[in-house]
Coordinates of C-alpha atoms in Angstrom, one line a residue:
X4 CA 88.0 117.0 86.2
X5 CA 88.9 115.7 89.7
X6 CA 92.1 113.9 89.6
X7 CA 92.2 111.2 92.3
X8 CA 95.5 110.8 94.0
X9 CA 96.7 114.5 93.4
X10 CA 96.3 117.7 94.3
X11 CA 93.2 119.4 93.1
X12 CA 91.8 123.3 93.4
X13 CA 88.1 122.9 94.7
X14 CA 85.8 125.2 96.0
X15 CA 83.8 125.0 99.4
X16 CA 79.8 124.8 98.9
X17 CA 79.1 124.9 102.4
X18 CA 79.5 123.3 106.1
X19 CA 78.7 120.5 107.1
X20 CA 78.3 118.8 110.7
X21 CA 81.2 117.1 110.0
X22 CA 83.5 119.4 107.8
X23 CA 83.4 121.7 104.7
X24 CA 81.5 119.9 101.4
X25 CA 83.8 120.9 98.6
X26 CA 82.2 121.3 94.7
X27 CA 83.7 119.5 91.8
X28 CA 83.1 120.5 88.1
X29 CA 79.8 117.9 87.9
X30 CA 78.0 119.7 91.3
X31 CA 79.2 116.4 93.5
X32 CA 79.9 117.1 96.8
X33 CA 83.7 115.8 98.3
X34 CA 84.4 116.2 102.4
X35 CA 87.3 117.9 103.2
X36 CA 87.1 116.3 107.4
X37 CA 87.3 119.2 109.9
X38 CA 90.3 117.4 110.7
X39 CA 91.6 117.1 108.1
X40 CA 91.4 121.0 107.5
X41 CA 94.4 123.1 107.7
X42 CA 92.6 126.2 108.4
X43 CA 89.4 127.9 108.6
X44 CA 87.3 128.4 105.9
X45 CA 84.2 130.2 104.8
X46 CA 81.7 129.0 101.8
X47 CA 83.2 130.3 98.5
X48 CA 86.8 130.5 99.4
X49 CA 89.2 127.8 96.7
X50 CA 91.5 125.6 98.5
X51 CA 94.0 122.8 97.3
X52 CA 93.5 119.5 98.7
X53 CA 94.8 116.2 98.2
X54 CA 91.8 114.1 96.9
X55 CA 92.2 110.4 97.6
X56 CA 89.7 107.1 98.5
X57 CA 88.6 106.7 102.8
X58 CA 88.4 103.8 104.6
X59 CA 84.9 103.1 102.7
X60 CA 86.4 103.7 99.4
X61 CA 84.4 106.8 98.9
X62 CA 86.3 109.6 97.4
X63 CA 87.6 112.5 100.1
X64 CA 90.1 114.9 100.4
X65 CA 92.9 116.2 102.9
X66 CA 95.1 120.1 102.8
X67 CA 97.5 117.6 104.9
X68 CA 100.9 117.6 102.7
X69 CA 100.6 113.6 101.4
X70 CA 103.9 111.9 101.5
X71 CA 103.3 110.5 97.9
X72 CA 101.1 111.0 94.8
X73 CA 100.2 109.0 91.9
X74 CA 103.4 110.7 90.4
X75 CA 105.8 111.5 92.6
X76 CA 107.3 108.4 94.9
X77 CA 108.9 108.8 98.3
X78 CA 110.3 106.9 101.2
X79 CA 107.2 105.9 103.4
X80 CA 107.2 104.0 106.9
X81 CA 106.3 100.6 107.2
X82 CA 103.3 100.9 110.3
X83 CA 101.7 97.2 109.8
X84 CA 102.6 93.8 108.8
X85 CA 100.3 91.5 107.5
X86 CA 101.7 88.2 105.9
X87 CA 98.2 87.8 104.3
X88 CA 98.5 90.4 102.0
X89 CA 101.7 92.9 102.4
X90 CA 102.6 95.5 104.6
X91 CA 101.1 99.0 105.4
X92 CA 102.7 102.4 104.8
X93 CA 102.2 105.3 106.3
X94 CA 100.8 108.2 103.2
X95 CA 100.0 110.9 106.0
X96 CA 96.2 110.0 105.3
X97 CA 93.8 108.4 107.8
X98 CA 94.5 105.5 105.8
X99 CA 97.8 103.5 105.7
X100 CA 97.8 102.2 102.2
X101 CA 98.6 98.3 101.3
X102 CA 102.0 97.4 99.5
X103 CA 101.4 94.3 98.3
X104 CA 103.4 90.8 99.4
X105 CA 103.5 90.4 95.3
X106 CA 106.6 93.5 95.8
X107 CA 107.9 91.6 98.6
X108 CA 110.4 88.3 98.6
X109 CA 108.7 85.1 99.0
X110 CA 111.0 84.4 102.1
X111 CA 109.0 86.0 104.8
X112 CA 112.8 86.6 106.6
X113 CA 113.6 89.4 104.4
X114 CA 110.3 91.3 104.6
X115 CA 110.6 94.8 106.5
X116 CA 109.8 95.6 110.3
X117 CA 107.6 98.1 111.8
X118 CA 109.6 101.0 111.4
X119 CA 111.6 100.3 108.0
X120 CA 111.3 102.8 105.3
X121 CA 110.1 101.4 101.8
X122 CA 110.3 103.6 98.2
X123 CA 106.9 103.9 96.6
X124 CA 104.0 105.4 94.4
X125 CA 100.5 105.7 94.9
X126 CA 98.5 103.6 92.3
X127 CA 94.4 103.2 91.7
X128 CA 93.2 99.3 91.9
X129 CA 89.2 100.1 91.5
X130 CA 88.6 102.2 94.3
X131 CA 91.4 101.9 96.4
X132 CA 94.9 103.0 96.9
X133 CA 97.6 100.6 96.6
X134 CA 101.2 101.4 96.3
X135 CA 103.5 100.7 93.7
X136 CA 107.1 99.1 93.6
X137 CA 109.4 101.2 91.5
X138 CA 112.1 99.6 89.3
X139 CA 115.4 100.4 89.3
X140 CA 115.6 102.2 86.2
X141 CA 112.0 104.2 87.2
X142 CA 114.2 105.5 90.3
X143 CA 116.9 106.7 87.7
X144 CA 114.3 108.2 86.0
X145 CA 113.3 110.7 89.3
X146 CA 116.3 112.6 87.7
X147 CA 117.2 114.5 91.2
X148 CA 121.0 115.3 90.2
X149 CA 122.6 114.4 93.4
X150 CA 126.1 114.1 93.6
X151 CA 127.7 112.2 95.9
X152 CA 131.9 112.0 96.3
X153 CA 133.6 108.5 96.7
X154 CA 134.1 107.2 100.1
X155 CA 131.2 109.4 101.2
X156 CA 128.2 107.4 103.6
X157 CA 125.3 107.6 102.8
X158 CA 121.8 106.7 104.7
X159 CA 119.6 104.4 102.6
X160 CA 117.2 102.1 102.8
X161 CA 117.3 98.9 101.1
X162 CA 114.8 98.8 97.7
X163 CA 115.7 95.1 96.4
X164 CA 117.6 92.2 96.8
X165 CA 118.3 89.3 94.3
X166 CA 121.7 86.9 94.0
X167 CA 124.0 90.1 92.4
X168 CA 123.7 92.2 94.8
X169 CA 121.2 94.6 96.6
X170 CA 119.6 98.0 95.5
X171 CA 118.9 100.7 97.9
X172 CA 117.8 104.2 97.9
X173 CA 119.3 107.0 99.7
X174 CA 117.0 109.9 101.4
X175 CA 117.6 111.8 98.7
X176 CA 116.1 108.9 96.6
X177 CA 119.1 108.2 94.6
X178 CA 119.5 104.4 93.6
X179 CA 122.9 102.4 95.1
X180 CA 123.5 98.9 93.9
X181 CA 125.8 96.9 96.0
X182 CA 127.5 93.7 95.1
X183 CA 127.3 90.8 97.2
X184 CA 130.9 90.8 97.3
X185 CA 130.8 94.0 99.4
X186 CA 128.3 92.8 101.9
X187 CA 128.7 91.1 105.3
X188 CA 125.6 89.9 105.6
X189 CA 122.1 89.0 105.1
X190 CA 119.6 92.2 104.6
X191 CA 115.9 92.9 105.0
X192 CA 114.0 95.3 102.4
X193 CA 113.2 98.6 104.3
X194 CA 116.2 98.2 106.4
X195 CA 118.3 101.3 107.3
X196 CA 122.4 101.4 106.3
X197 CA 124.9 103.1 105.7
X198 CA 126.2 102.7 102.2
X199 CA 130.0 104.1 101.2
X200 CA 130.0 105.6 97.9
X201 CA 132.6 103.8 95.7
X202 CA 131.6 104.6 92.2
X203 CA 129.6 106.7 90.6
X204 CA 127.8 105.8 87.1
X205 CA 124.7 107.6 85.2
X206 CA 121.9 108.6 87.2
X207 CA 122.6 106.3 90.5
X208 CA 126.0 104.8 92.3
X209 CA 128.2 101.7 93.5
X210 CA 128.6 101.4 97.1
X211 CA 129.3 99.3 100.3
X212 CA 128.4 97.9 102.8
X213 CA 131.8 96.6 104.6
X214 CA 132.6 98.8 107.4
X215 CA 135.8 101.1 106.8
X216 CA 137.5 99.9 109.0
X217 CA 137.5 96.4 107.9
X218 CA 138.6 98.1 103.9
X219 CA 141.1 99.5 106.0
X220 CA 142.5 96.0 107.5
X221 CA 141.7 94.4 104.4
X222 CA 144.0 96.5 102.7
X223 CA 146.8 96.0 105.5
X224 CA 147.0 92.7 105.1
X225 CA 147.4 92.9 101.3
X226 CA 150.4 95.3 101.9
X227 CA 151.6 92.9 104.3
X228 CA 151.2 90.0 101.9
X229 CA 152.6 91.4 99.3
X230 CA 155.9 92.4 101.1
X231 CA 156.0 89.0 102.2
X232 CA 156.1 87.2 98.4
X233 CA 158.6 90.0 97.3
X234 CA 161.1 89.4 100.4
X235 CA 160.2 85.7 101.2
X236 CA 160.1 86.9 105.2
X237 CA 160.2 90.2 107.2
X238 CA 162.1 90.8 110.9
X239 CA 158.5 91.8 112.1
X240 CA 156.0 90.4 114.3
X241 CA 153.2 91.4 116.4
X242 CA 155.6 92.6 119.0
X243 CA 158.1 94.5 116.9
X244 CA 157.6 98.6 118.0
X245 CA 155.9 102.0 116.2
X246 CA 158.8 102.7 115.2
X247 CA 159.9 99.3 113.3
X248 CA 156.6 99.0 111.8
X249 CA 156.4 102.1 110.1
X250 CA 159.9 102.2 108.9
X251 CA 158.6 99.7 106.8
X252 CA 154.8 99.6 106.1
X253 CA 153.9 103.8 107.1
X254 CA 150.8 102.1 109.4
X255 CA 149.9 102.1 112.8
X256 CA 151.3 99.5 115.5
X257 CA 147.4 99.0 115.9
X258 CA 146.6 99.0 112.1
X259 CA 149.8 96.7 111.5
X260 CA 148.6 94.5 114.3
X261 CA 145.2 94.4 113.2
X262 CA 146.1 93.4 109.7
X263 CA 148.6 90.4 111.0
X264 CA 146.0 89.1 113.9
X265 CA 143.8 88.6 111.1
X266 CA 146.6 86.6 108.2
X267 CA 147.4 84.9 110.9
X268 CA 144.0 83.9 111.6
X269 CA 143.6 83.4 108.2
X270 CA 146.6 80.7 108.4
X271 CA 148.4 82.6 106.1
X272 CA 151.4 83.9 108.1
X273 CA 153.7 82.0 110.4
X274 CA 156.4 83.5 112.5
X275 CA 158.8 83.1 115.9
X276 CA 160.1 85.5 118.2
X277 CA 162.2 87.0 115.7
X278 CA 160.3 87.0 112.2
X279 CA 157.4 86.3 110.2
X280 CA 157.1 84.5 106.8
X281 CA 154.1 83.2 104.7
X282 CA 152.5 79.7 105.4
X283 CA 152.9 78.2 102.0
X284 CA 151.2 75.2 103.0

């Protein structure tokens, strides 16, 4: 039996003016497009082809290596938008295939661009293609065993958003959740970051989105803070020397100045030429 949207063993009949006619098991004839052709082939010979529905819905099939199958999901490019419907991803068939705007958020803002990559798996609606949306627990369920280490970045792609937090899924299609607490910003579905691995749970990961650098100040200012409730003030300030600073605090002058640039901004440091001490206002 032909199975639609995977790979299938057929024989060639014969050739055609435009490409070899393949046999199924009833004696119905399927193009495999000259183009669409790998290789050479003579009448007789088997070869494995993707079998999947043409621009006229009729059933044909491709030797091209499909990006996606009616059971195995991949990344896939966005290569059209249409507001109408959905957007357009690239299978590696003459045909992109639709993913439909009921996957998408209703705010238009937070749809992908041209370009975005978008986790997916083929699905038959009559006889068409369309793509489907996979859940975060059916991404889990790929199973790939990748192990990532904490603090490690990671490309992904964002999969979902909703108020918690966003899911995205890493080249490797592993599934990420990151808080809203550990964003900076306001994402689009498709779009391309760079996720820090912070903890790892079963089958997928906590990550985030804030720039090390800015963990790094963050964390600065906390140890800056904190030396300031224990000691009520400190003979520092942004002009104190290397060697002051680290006496104390085992940072950078830049790190240290970083960190008090932004408690300062913050309104929660005050200080004079000689010290600094916290604006308990």
């Amino acid at each position: 039996m032909i199975e639609i949207g995977k790979k299938n063993k057929l024989q060639i009949r014969r050739l055609s003016a435009l490409g070899y006619m393949l046999i199924n098991e009833d004696g119905d004839d399927i193009l495999l497009h000259f183009k669409e052709a790998l290789n050479e082939h003579i009448p007789g010979e088997d070869v494995n082809v993707f079998i999947y529905y043409d621009k006229k819905h009729r059933i044909t099939a491709t030797e091209k290596e499909v990006y996606v199958t009616l059971d195995e999901a991949n990344l896939l490019e966005v290569k059209e938008i249409n507001y109408e419907y959905g957007i357009f991803l690239n299978i590696n068939t003459p045909k992109d295939v639709l993913y439909s705007k009921d996957n998408l958020p209703t705010n238009q803002k937070y749809w992908p661009k041209v370009g975005d990559f978008i986790l997916a798996r083929l699905k038959i609606k009559g006889n068409t293609f369309i793509l489907k949306k996979l859940s975060k627990n059916e991404i889990v369920a790929l199973n790939n065993n990748i192990n990532y280490a904490e603090k490690e970045i990671i490309t992904s792609y964002v999969h979902s958003i909703n108020e918690k937090g966003i899911t995205v899924v890493s080249k490797d299609l592993m599934a990420i959740f990151i808080p809203t607490f550990e964003t900076r910003k306001e994402y689009r579905i498709g779009e391309e970051v760079k996720v820090t691995i912070t903890k790892k749970m079963t089958g997928w990961y906590y990550g985030s989105l804030i720039e090390q650098k800015e963990l790094m100040i963050d964390s600065d200012k906390e140890l800056i803070l904190n030396y300031l409730k224990i000691h009520k003030f400190m003979m520092l300030t942004a002009k104190s020397s290397a060697e002051e600073i680290f006496k104390i605090f085992k940072i950078s002058r830049k790190s240290f100045k970083r960190a008090y640039g932004g408690l300062y901004k913050d309104q929660l440091i005050l200080f004079d030429e000689h010290k600094t001490w916290l604006n308990n206002k």
